[in-house]
Coordinates of C-alpha atoms in Angstrom, one line a residue:
M107 CA 78.4 14.1 -15.5
E108 CA 81.2 12.1 -13.8
K109 CA 81.3 8.3 -14.4
F110 CA 79.1 7.2 -11.5
K111 CA 77.4 3.8 -11.4
L112 CA 74.2 3.5 -9.3
R113 CA 74.1 0.5 -6.9
D114 CA 71.4 -2.1 -7.6
Y115 CA 69.3 -1.1 -4.6
Q116 CA 69.4 2.5 -5.8
K117 CA 68.2 1.5 -9.2
E118 CA 65.4 -0.5 -7.6
A119 CA 64.4 2.6 -5.5
L120 CA 64.3 4.8 -8.7
T121 CA 62.0 2.3 -10.4
V122 CA 59.5 2.3 -7.5
L123 CA 59.6 6.0 -7.0
D124 CA 59.1 6.7 -10.8
T125 CA 56.2 4.3 -10.9
D126 CA 54.4 5.6 -7.8
L127 CA 54.9 9.3 -8.6
K128 CA 52.8 8.8 -11.8
T129 CA 49.7 8.0 -9.7
Q130 CA 50.3 9.3 -6.2
K131 CA 50.7 12.9 -5.0
N132 CA 52.7 12.2 -1.9
V133 CA 55.5 9.5 -2.0
L134 CA 57.8 8.5 0.8
L135 CA 61.3 7.0 0.6
S136 CA 62.7 5.6 3.8
A137 CA 66.4 5.0 3.5
I138 CA 68.9 4.3 6.2
M139 CA 71.7 6.9 6.6
A140 CA 74.4 6.6 3.9
A141 CA 72.0 4.8 1.4
G142 CA 72.4 7.7 -1.0
K143 CA 69.1 9.6 -0.8
T144 CA 70.8 12.6 -2.4
V145 CA 72.1 10.7 -5.4
I146 CA 68.8 8.9 -5.9
T147 CA 67.0 12.3 -5.9
A148 CA 69.5 13.7 -8.4
R149 CA 69.2 10.8 -10.8
L150 CA 65.4 10.8 -10.6
I151 CA 65.2 14.4 -11.6
N152 CA 67.9 13.8 -14.3
K153 CA 65.6 11.1 -15.7
Y154 CA 62.8 13.7 -16.2
W155 CA 65.1 16.6 -17.3
E156 CA 65.4 15.9 -21.0
T157 CA 62.1 14.1 -21.6
T158 CA 59.8 16.7 -19.9
D159 CA 59.6 20.5 -19.3
R160 CA 58.9 20.0 -15.6
H161 CA 60.2 22.3 -12.8
F162 CA 61.8 21.0 -9.7
L163 CA 62.3 22.2 -6.1
V164 CA 64.5 20.5 -3.5
L165 CA 64.3 21.7 0.1
A166 CA 66.6 20.9 3.0
H167 CA 66.8 22.3 6.5
K168 CA 70.5 22.9 6.7
Q169 CA 73.0 24.9 4.6
E170 CA 75.3 21.9 4.5
L171 CA 72.6 19.8 3.0
V172 CA 71.8 22.4 0.3
E173 CA 75.5 22.3 -0.7
Q174 CA 75.4 18.5 -0.7
F175 CA 72.4 18.4 -3.1
H176 CA 74.0 21.1 -5.3
E177 CA 77.2 19.1 -5.6
A178 CA 75.3 15.9 -6.5
F179 CA 73.4 17.6 -9.3
V180 CA 76.5 19.2 -10.7
T181 CA 78.7 16.1 -10.6
K182 CA 76.3 13.2 -11.0
T183 CA 73.7 14.4 -13.5
D184 CA 73.6 16.0 -17.1
I185 CA 71.9 19.1 -15.7
S186 CA 74.0 22.2 -16.4
E187 CA 74.9 24.3 -13.4
K188 CA 73.5 27.4 -15.1
N189 CA 70.0 25.8 -14.8
I190 CA 70.3 25.3 -11.0
G191 CA 69.3 28.0 -8.6
I192 CA 70.2 28.2 -4.9
C193 CA 67.9 29.9 -2.3
C194 CA 69.8 29.9 1.0
A195 CA 70.7 32.9 3.1
G196 CA 73.7 31.1 4.6
L197 CA 75.2 30.9 1.1
N198 CA 74.2 34.4 0.3
K199 CA 72.1 33.3 -2.7
K200 CA 68.4 33.8 -3.3
Q201 CA 67.7 32.5 -6.8
I202 CA 64.2 31.3 -7.6
D203 CA 64.0 31.7 -11.4
K204 CA 65.7 28.5 -12.5
R205 CA 64.1 25.3 -13.6
L206 CA 65.7 23.5 -10.7
T207 CA 65.9 25.3 -7.3
I208 CA 67.7 24.0 -4.2
G209 CA 66.8 25.8 -1.1
S210 CA 66.8 25.9 2.7
V211 CA 63.3 25.8 4.2
Q212 CA 64.0 28.8 6.4
T213 CA 65.0 31.0 3.4
F214 CA 62.7 29.8 0.7
V215 CA 59.5 30.4 2.8
N216 CA 60.2 34.1 2.4
F217 CA 60.2 33.8 -1.4
V218 CA 57.5 31.2 -2.0
D219 CA 54.9 33.8 -3.1
D220 CA 57.2 35.0 -5.9
Y221 CA 58.2 31.5 -7.0
Y222 CA 56.9 30.2 -10.3
G223 CA 55.8 26.8 -9.0
C224 CA 57.1 23.3 -9.5
D225 CA 55.9 19.9 -10.7
L226 CA 58.0 17.9 -8.2
L227 CA 58.9 19.1 -4.7
V228 CA 61.5 17.0 -2.9
V229 CA 61.7 17.5 0.9
D230 CA 64.8 16.1 2.7
E231 CA 64.4 15.0 6.3
C232 CA 60.7 15.0 5.7
H233 CA 59.9 13.8 9.3
K234 CA 60.2 17.5 10.1
I235 CA 57.0 18.2 8.2
F236 CA 54.1 18.7 10.7
I237 CA 50.8 19.3 8.8
G238 CA 48.2 21.6 10.1
T239 CA 50.5 23.6 12.4
G240 CA 51.1 26.7 10.3
S241 CA 54.8 25.8 10.1
Q242 CA 57.2 26.9 7.3
Y243 CA 56.6 23.5 5.6
D244 CA 52.9 24.1 5.8
Q245 CA 53.1 27.5 4.3
I246 CA 55.4 26.3 1.4
I247 CA 53.3 23.2 0.5
D248 CA 50.0 25.0 0.7
S249 CA 51.3 27.8 -1.5
L250 CA 52.8 25.5 -4.1
R251 CA 49.7 23.3 -4.3
V252 CA 47.7 26.4 -5.2
K253 CA 50.1 27.2 -8.0
T254 CA 50.3 23.6 -9.2
P255 CA 47.4 21.5 -7.9
N256 CA 48.8 18.3 -9.4
M257 CA 52.3 18.8 -7.9
R258 CA 54.0 15.7 -6.7
L259 CA 55.8 15.6 -3.4
L260 CA 58.7 13.2 -2.6
G261 CA 59.7 12.9 1.0
L262 CA 63.1 11.5 2.1
S263 CA 64.0 10.3 5.6
A264 CA 66.0 7.8 7.4
T265 CA 63.7 8.1 10.4
C266 CA 60.0 8.0 9.4
F267 CA 58.7 8.9 12.8
R268 CA 58.5 12.0 15.0
L269 CA 58.7 12.5 18.8
G270 CA 55.3 13.2 20.2
S271 CA 53.2 11.9 17.3
G272 CA 54.5 8.5 16.2
Y273 CA 55.0 7.5 12.6
I274 CA 54.8 10.1 9.8
Y275 CA 52.7 7.9 7.4
G276 CA 49.3 6.2 7.5
D277 CA 47.4 6.2 10.8
R278 CA 50.1 5.0 13.0
C279 CA 50.3 8.3 14.9
R280 CA 48.8 10.2 17.7
P281 CA 45.0 10.7 17.3
G282 CA 44.3 14.0 15.8
T283 CA 47.7 14.1 13.9
I284 CA 47.5 14.6 10.1
N285 CA 50.1 12.6 8.2
L286 CA 51.1 13.8 4.7
F287 CA 52.1 10.3 3.5
P288 CA 49.7 7.4 3.2
K289 CA 52.5 4.8 3.4
I290 CA 56.2 4.1 2.9
N291 CA 56.5 3.6 -0.8
H292 CA 60.0 2.1 -0.7
K293 CA 62.4 1.2 2.1
I294 CA 66.2 0.7 2.0
S295 CA 67.2 -1.0 5.2
Y296 CA 70.4 -1.1 7.3
E297 CA 70.3 -4.9 7.3
E298 CA 70.3 -5.0 3.4
L299 CA 73.2 -2.5 3.1
R300 CA 75.2 -4.2 5.9
E301 CA 74.9 -7.6 4.3
K302 CA 75.9 -6.2 0.9
G303 CA 79.0 -4.5 2.4
F304 CA 77.8 -0.9 2.0
L305 CA 77.5 -0.2 5.7
M306 CA 79.6 -1.3 8.7
P307 CA 78.4 -4.0 11.2
L308 CA 77.7 -2.1 14.4
T309 CA 79.0 -3.4 17.8
G310 CA 77.7 -1.9 21.0
I311 CA 79.0 -1.5 24.5
V312 CA 75.8 -0.6 26.4
A313 CA 74.9 0.2 30.0
V314 CA 72.8 -2.4 31.8
N315 CA 71.5 -2.4 35.4
D316 CA 72.2 1.3 35.5
Q317 CA 70.8 3.6 38.2
L318 CA 70.6 6.4 35.6
S319 CA 67.0 5.4 34.9
A320 CA 66.0 6.4 38.4
E321 CA 67.6 9.8 38.0
L322 CA 65.9 10.4 34.7
E323 CA 62.5 9.9 36.2
N324 CA 62.9 13.2 38.0
V325 CA 63.8 15.1 34.8
D326 CA 60.8 16.9 33.2
K327 CA 59.9 16.2 29.6
S328 CA 58.6 18.5 26.9
G329 CA 58.5 15.9 24.2
D330 CA 62.2 15.1 25.0
Y331 CA 64.0 15.7 28.3
V332 CA 64.3 19.3 29.4
L333 CA 67.9 20.0 28.5
D334 CA 69.0 22.1 31.4
Q335 CA 67.7 19.6 33.9
L336 CA 69.2 16.7 31.9
G337 CA 72.5 18.5 31.9
R338 CA 72.5 18.8 35.6
V339 CA 72.1 15.1 35.9
M340 CA 74.7 14.1 33.3
T341 CA 77.4 16.6 34.6
K342 CA 77.5 14.8 38.0
L343 CA 80.9 13.4 38.6
I344 CA 79.8 9.8 38.5
H345 CA 78.6 10.2 34.8
I346 CA 81.7 12.2 33.7
E347 CA 84.0 9.6 35.2
T348 CA 82.0 6.7 33.6
A349 CA 82.4 8.3 30.2
V350 CA 86.2 8.7 30.6
E351 CA 86.6 5.1 31.9
A352 CA 84.5 3.7 29.1
I353 CA 86.7 5.4 26.5
K354 CA 89.8 4.2 28.2
E355 CA 88.6 0.6 28.5
H356 CA 86.7 0.1 25.2
A357 CA 88.0 2.6 22.7
G358 CA 91.7 2.4 23.1
D359 CA 92.2 1.2 19.5
S360 CA 89.6 3.7 17.9
N361 CA 91.1 6.3 15.6
R362 CA 88.3 8.9 15.5
I363 CA 85.9 9.2 18.5
C364 CA 82.9 11.4 18.7
V365 CA 81.1 12.0 22.1
F366 CA 77.5 13.3 22.0
A367 CA 76.8 15.5 25.0
C368 CA 73.6 17.1 26.4
T369 CA 74.5 20.7 26.9
I370 CA 77.4 23.0 26.4
D371 CA 78.4 22.9 30.1
H372 CA 78.2 19.1 29.9
A373 CA 80.4 19.0 26.8
E374 CA 83.0 21.3 28.3
K375 CA 83.2 19.2 31.5
L376 CA 83.6 16.0 29.4
K377 CA 86.3 17.6 27.2
D378 CA 88.3 18.7 30.3
A379 CA 88.0 15.3 32.0
I380 CA 89.0 13.4 28.8
N381 CA 92.0 15.7 28.4
I382 CA 93.2 14.9 31.9
E383 CA 93.2 11.2 31.1
F384 CA 94.3 11.6 27.5
P385 CA 96.4 14.8 27.4
D386 CA 95.6 17.1 24.5
Q387 CA 93.6 14.5 22.6
A388 CA 90.0 16.0 22.9
T389 CA 88.5 19.0 21.2
I390 CA 84.9 20.4 21.1
V391 CA 82.2 21.9 18.9
H392 CA 79.1 23.7 20.0
S393 CA 77.0 26.7 19.1
K394 CA 78.7 29.2 21.5
L395 CA 82.0 28.9 19.5
T396 CA 82.6 31.2 16.5
Q397 CA 82.4 29.7 13.1
I398 CA 86.2 30.1 12.8
E399 CA 86.7 28.2 16.1
R400 CA 84.3 25.5 15.2
A401 CA 85.9 25.0 11.8
A402 CA 89.4 24.9 13.3
N403 CA 88.4 22.4 16.0
M404 CA 86.7 20.2 13.3
Q405 CA 89.7 20.3 11.1
G406 CA 92.0 19.4 13.9
W407 CA 89.9 16.3 14.6
K408 CA 89.4 15.3 11.0
K409 CA 93.2 15.7 10.2
G410 CA 94.0 13.5 13.2
R411 CA 95.7 16.2 15.4
K412 CA 92.9 15.4 17.9
R413 CA 91.5 11.9 18.4
I414 CA 88.3 12.8 20.3
I415 CA 85.7 15.4 19.6
V416 CA 82.8 16.3 22.0
S417 CA 79.7 17.7 20.3
V418 CA 76.3 19.2 21.3
N419 CA 73.7 18.4 18.5
I420 CA 75.9 19.9 15.7
L421 CA 77.2 16.5 14.5
V422 CA 74.0 14.5 15.2
E423 CA 72.2 15.0 11.8
G424 CA 73.5 15.4 8.3
F425 CA 77.2 15.2 9.3
D426 CA 79.3 12.7 7.3
F427 CA 82.8 11.7 8.2
P428 CA 83.3 8.1 7.2
P429 CA 86.6 7.5 9.2
L430 CA 84.6 7.9 12.4
D431 CA 84.8 4.5 14.1
C432 CA 83.6 5.1 17.7
L433 CA 80.5 7.0 19.0
V434 CA 80.1 7.6 22.7
M435 CA 76.5 8.4 23.6
V436 CA 76.1 10.3 26.9
R437 CA 72.9 12.1 25.8
P438 CA 69.8 10.3 27.0
T439 CA 66.8 11.0 24.8
E440 CA 63.1 10.1 24.4
S441 CA 63.5 10.5 20.6
T442 CA 64.0 7.3 18.5
G443 CA 64.9 9.5 15.6
L444 CA 67.6 11.4 17.4
F445 CA 69.2 8.2 18.6
L446 CA 69.1 6.6 15.2
Q447 CA 70.5 9.7 13.5
A448 CA 73.4 9.8 15.9
I449 CA 74.1 6.1 15.3
G450 CA 74.1 6.8 11.6
R451 CA 77.3 8.9 11.9
V452 CA 79.4 5.8 12.6
L453 CA 78.0 3.4 10.0
R454 CA 79.7 4.5 6.8
I455 CA 82.5 2.3 5.3
H456 CA 86.0 3.8 4.7
P457 CA 89.3 2.3 3.6
G458 CA 91.2 0.9 6.6
K459 CA 88.1 1.2 8.9
E460 CA 87.9 -2.0 10.7
K461 CA 84.9 -1.5 13.1
A462 CA 82.0 0.7 14.0
L463 CA 81.5 0.9 17.8
L464 CA 78.8 2.5 19.9
I465 CA 79.4 3.0 23.6
D466 CA 76.0 3.8 25.0
L467 CA 76.2 5.1 28.6
T468 CA 72.5 6.0 28.6
T469 CA 69.2 4.2 28.6
N470 CA 68.8 4.6 24.9
T471 CA 69.6 1.2 23.6
E472 CA 67.6 -0.5 26.4
K473 CA 64.7 1.8 25.4
F474 CA 64.8 1.6 21.6
G475 CA 66.4 -1.8 20.9
A476 CA 69.3 -3.0 18.8
D477 CA 67.4 -3.6 15.5
L478 CA 68.1 -0.4 13.5
D479 CA 65.4 -1.2 11.0
N480 CA 62.7 -1.8 13.6
M481 CA 63.5 0.5 16.6
K482 CA 60.8 1.1 19.1
V483 CA 58.6 4.1 18.4
T484 CA 56.1 5.4 20.9
I485 CA 52.7 6.5 19.6
P486 CA 51.3 8.8 22.2
K487 CA 47.6 8.7 23.3
A488 CA 45.3 11.6 22.4
A489 CA 45.8 13.3 25.8
A490 CA 47.7 12.9 29.0
E491 CA 46.0 11.2 31.9
Q492 CA 44.0 13.7 34.0
G493 CA 45.6 14.7 37.3
K494 CA 49.1 13.4 36.4
N495 CA 51.8 16.0 36.7
K496 CA 55.4 15.3 36.0
N497 CA 56.4 18.3 38.1
E498 CA 55.2 16.6 41.3
K499 CA 56.7 14.1 43.7
Y500 CA 55.6 12.4 46.9
C501 CA 57.1 12.7 50.4
P502 CA 58.6 9.4 51.6
E503 CA 57.4 10.1 55.1
C504 CA 53.8 11.3 54.8
D505 CA 53.0 10.7 51.1
E506 CA 52.1 14.3 50.6
K507 CA 52.2 15.4 46.9
I508 CA 54.4 18.5 46.4
H509 CA 56.2 20.3 43.6
I510 CA 59.4 18.5 42.5
V511 CA 61.7 21.5 43.3
V512 CA 60.6 21.8 46.9
K513 CA 63.2 20.5 49.3
I514 CA 61.2 20.5 52.5
C515 CA 57.8 18.8 52.8
T516 CA 55.2 21.4 53.7
K517 CA 53.1 18.9 55.7
C518 CA 55.6 16.9 57.8
G519 CA 58.9 18.8 57.4
Y520 CA 60.8 16.0 55.7
E521 CA 63.9 17.4 54.0
W522 CA 65.5 16.0 50.9
T523 CA 69.3 16.2 51.0
V524 CA 72.0 16.3 48.3
E525 CA 73.3 13.0 49.7
E526 CA 69.9 11.4 49.1
N527 CA 69.8 12.5 45.5
E528 CA 73.4 11.3 44.9
K529 CA 73.2 7.9 46.8
I530 CA 71.3 6.2 44.0
I531 CA 74.2 6.6 41.7
A532 CA 77.2 6.8 44.0
K533 CA 77.4 3.0 44.7
Q534 CA 79.1 1.9 41.5
M535 CA 79.7 2.5 37.8
P536 CA 77.1 1.0 35.5
E537 CA 77.7 -2.5 34.2
L538 CA 78.5 -2.5 30.5
K539 CA 77.6 -5.3 28.1
K540 CA 78.8 -6.0 24.5
I541 CA 76.0 -6.4 21.9
L542 CA 75.7 -6.6 18.1
F543 CA 73.2 -4.2 16.5
Q544 CA 71.4 -6.4 14.0
K545 CA 67.9 -7.6 12.9
K546 CA 66.2 -9.5 15.7
E547 CA 65.4 -13.0 14.4
P548 CA 61.9 -14.2 15.1
E549 CA 61.5 -16.8 17.8
K550 CA 60.7 -20.2 16.4
L551 CA 57.3 -21.5 17.6
F552 CA 58.4 -25.1 17.0
P553 CA 62.2 -25.1 17.2
D554 CA 62.5 -28.9 17.3
V555 CA 60.6 -29.4 14.0
P556 CA 63.0 -30.0 11.2
P557 CA 62.3 -29.1 7.5
T558 CA 59.9 -31.8 6.1
W559 CA 59.0 -33.0 2.7
Y560 CA 55.2 -33.0 1.9
E561 CA 53.3 -34.5 -1.0
V562 CA 51.5 -31.9 -3.1
T563 CA 47.8 -32.9 -3.3
D564 CA 46.5 -30.0 -5.5
I565 CA 47.4 -26.6 -7.0
S566 CA 45.3 -23.6 -8.0
I567 CA 45.7 -20.1 -9.4
N568 CA 44.0 -17.2 -7.7
T569 CA 44.1 -13.4 -7.5
H570 CA 44.5 -11.3 -4.3
T571 CA 43.9 -7.6 -3.8
S572 CA 46.3 -5.9 -1.3
K573 CA 44.5 -4.1 1.5
E574 CA 47.4 -1.7 1.8
N575 CA 47.6 -0.3 -1.8
G576 CA 44.6 -1.9 -3.7
K577 CA 47.0 -3.6 -6.2
K578 CA 46.3 -7.1 -7.4
L579 CA 48.7 -10.0 -7.0
G580 CA 48.8 -13.4 -8.6
Q581 CA 48.6 -16.3 -6.1
I582 CA 49.6 -19.9 -6.7
K583 CA 48.2 -22.0 -3.9
I584 CA 50.0 -25.3 -3.3
Y585 CA 48.0 -27.8 -1.1
Y586 CA 50.1 -30.4 0.7
G587 CA 50.1 -33.3 3.2
N588 CA 52.5 -36.1 3.9
G589 CA 49.8 -38.6 4.2
I590 CA 50.9 -39.7 7.7
E591 CA 51.3 -36.8 10.1
E592 CA 49.1 -33.8 10.4
T593 CA 50.7 -30.4 9.8
Y594 CA 51.1 -27.8 12.6
Y595 CA 48.9 -25.3 10.7
K596 CA 45.2 -24.7 10.4
N597 CA 45.4 -24.5 6.5
S598 CA 47.3 -27.1 4.6
F599 CA 48.5 -24.9 1.8
V600 CA 51.3 -22.5 1.1
S601 CA 51.2 -19.5 -1.3
V602 CA 53.6 -18.4 -4.0
W603 CA 53.0 -14.7 -4.9
L604 CA 53.4 -13.1 -8.4
C605 CA 53.7 -9.4 -9.1
L606 CA 52.4 -8.9 -12.7
S607 CA 53.2 -5.9 -14.9
D608 CA 49.6 -4.5 -15.0
H609 CA 50.0 -3.5 -11.3
Y610 CA 53.8 -3.6 -10.7
D611 CA 57.1 -3.1 -12.5
G612 CA 60.9 -3.3 -12.0
Y613 CA 62.5 -5.8 -9.6
A614 CA 59.2 -7.3 -8.3
V615 CA 58.1 -8.3 -11.9
E616 CA 61.5 -9.7 -12.7
K617 CA 61.4 -11.9 -9.6
A618 CA 57.9 -13.1 -10.6
R619 CA 59.3 -14.1 -14.1
D620 CA 62.0 -16.2 -12.5
T621 CA 59.4 -17.9 -10.2
W622 CA 57.0 -18.5 -13.2
E623 CA 59.6 -20.5 -15.1
Q624 CA 59.4 -23.2 -12.4
F625 CA 55.6 -23.6 -12.8
S626 CA 54.9 -23.3 -16.5
N627 CA 56.2 -23.7 -20.0
E628 CA 53.9 -21.0 -21.2
A629 CA 54.8 -17.3 -21.7
F630 CA 54.8 -15.2 -18.6
P631 CA 51.4 -13.6 -18.1
E632 CA 51.5 -9.8 -18.4
S633 CA 48.3 -9.2 -16.4
V634 CA 46.1 -10.8 -13.7
D635 CA 43.5 -11.6 -16.3
E636 CA 46.0 -13.5 -18.4
L637 CA 47.1 -15.4 -15.4
E638 CA 43.7 -16.9 -14.9
E639 CA 43.8 -18.4 -18.5
V640 CA 47.2 -20.3 -18.3
T641 CA 48.1 -23.8 -17.3
I642 CA 50.6 -24.5 -14.6
N643 CA 52.6 -27.6 -13.6
Q644 CA 51.8 -29.2 -10.3
P645 CA 54.9 -30.0 -8.1
T646 CA 55.2 -33.5 -6.8
R647 CA 56.6 -32.5 -3.4
I648 CA 57.7 -29.5 -1.4
L649 CA 60.1 -29.1 1.4
L650 CA 58.7 -26.8 4.1
D651 CA 60.2 -25.1 7.1
C652 CA 57.4 -25.5 9.7
S653 CA 59.3 -24.1 12.7
E654 CA 57.7 -20.6 12.6
K655 CA 54.3 -19.0 12.5
W656 CA 53.8 -19.6 8.8
P657 CA 55.2 -22.5 6.7
K658 CA 58.0 -21.4 4.4
I659 CA 59.0 -23.1 1.1
E660 CA 62.6 -24.3 1.1
E661 CA 62.5 -26.3 -2.1
I662 CA 60.0 -27.4 -4.8
C663 CA 60.4 -30.7 -6.6
F664 CA 58.6 -31.5 -9.9
D665 CA 58.2 -35.1 -11.3
C666 CA 60.1 -36.8 -8.4
D667 CA 59.2 -39.6 -6.1
G668 CA 60.5 -40.3 -2.6
D669 CA 63.8 -41.9 -3.9
D670 CA 64.6 -38.8 -5.9
L671 CA 64.4 -36.4 -3.0
P672 CA 67.7 -34.6 -2.1
F673 CA 69.0 -35.0 1.4

């Protein structure tokens, strides 16, 4: 195993996953792109390898991801390569007799009946699992659970939601949908990794006040936009020219640019237009090229012989090229996951990389927001409204309802012209605005209220049971009042929460130990029952931030009077 040191947030994730897998059959890890889901998986299985005789299966949906997992196990664990089997037709390997098997879903489903079974199944990009549909995932999971009823399943995803059904955990989904995961067991966020310097800050140049929205209303949806119709909209001259002008104006100092297109025709037209403005600087990858052509074009871009690459889907998910510093989005989508996966391509850090820029010439940012950890996800209703048909339009003269492809009204004879369809967008290029993709700070309810010191009037120890997971927490209630003014809140107390080792472990317990030292000279309680038997010190005063919905402790002062308070 090569000398590889896990980052602190990866260690924390391992602790949580190890704990939850002991008691829960289905565990979900949500981790932003580039957080190291592959490494976390490899080190988790490595932890079990020597101490147990368990069998393991890792499934991915792409050949490239199978290779990525294999490399991680070979280079970052103590597991010998001879104990690792690969089941992937694209790699011309169909090994299912090893203690650790790494496979593609599409290949492994054909061998699941002959497979011995596993104690831990890891599914990468688990938002693709759709229970109760008879899918390949369904077939594999059902078969493995028959072989090993107590099998644990660990799901990995950066996008824990699915177009057409909502979130993939709990009941935050379309009525009638069956979710495999009860909750997110652990989350590694973009905000956390950006602040720690492991991901790039993302700047955006996004379209506002754009007429594209009106055009998209006439594009049918089957979950996402119907691609051939979407392609006809986006290949209009106005949108091609907008993309070229945006690259010229905003990406002049970018070293590697990737343009995400809708269709092959759209991509080819974009590449040709870009090469007119920037001679011989653009190349292309799409499914109609041979593997040799795709590989050659990719290498030309990666090596710097071409500065711009235009892609259709191929580079959206699972593609890693850290030097990429500019992403141009000209592919409107209804899928939060698709948009976030695309953005993830530009977030990785790299020596000499000074920025990560998203040029969004669609309605995507407006639709989904700029907080990458809390993007808007639509949870569909149980059924579409009766009588509503997206393939219908209304005549502007007589209000007759007719099919959208009909050009002449059957009632009054009104004729839609090409000019009418184009005039909406022919007036001007969309206005572009610069934004920073970051966590949206909550609005302060009382922005003019400064932090205030309050006298502590009482203190108590309680226990609280989480409604989400049934675990018990220790609760120190601090009652306060400054004796002169009333507080802004209904309850004049604030809570300090303690995660104790009879229900929690890892980082949460260590944090509770640090907090405990402020309140008591006694040993840290190891259980909720012990907590109720100890004595704690009552603070004299607390400094509260009372500008938001709930009061927040800024500072706690023990054995001090008014003259001792810090400024």
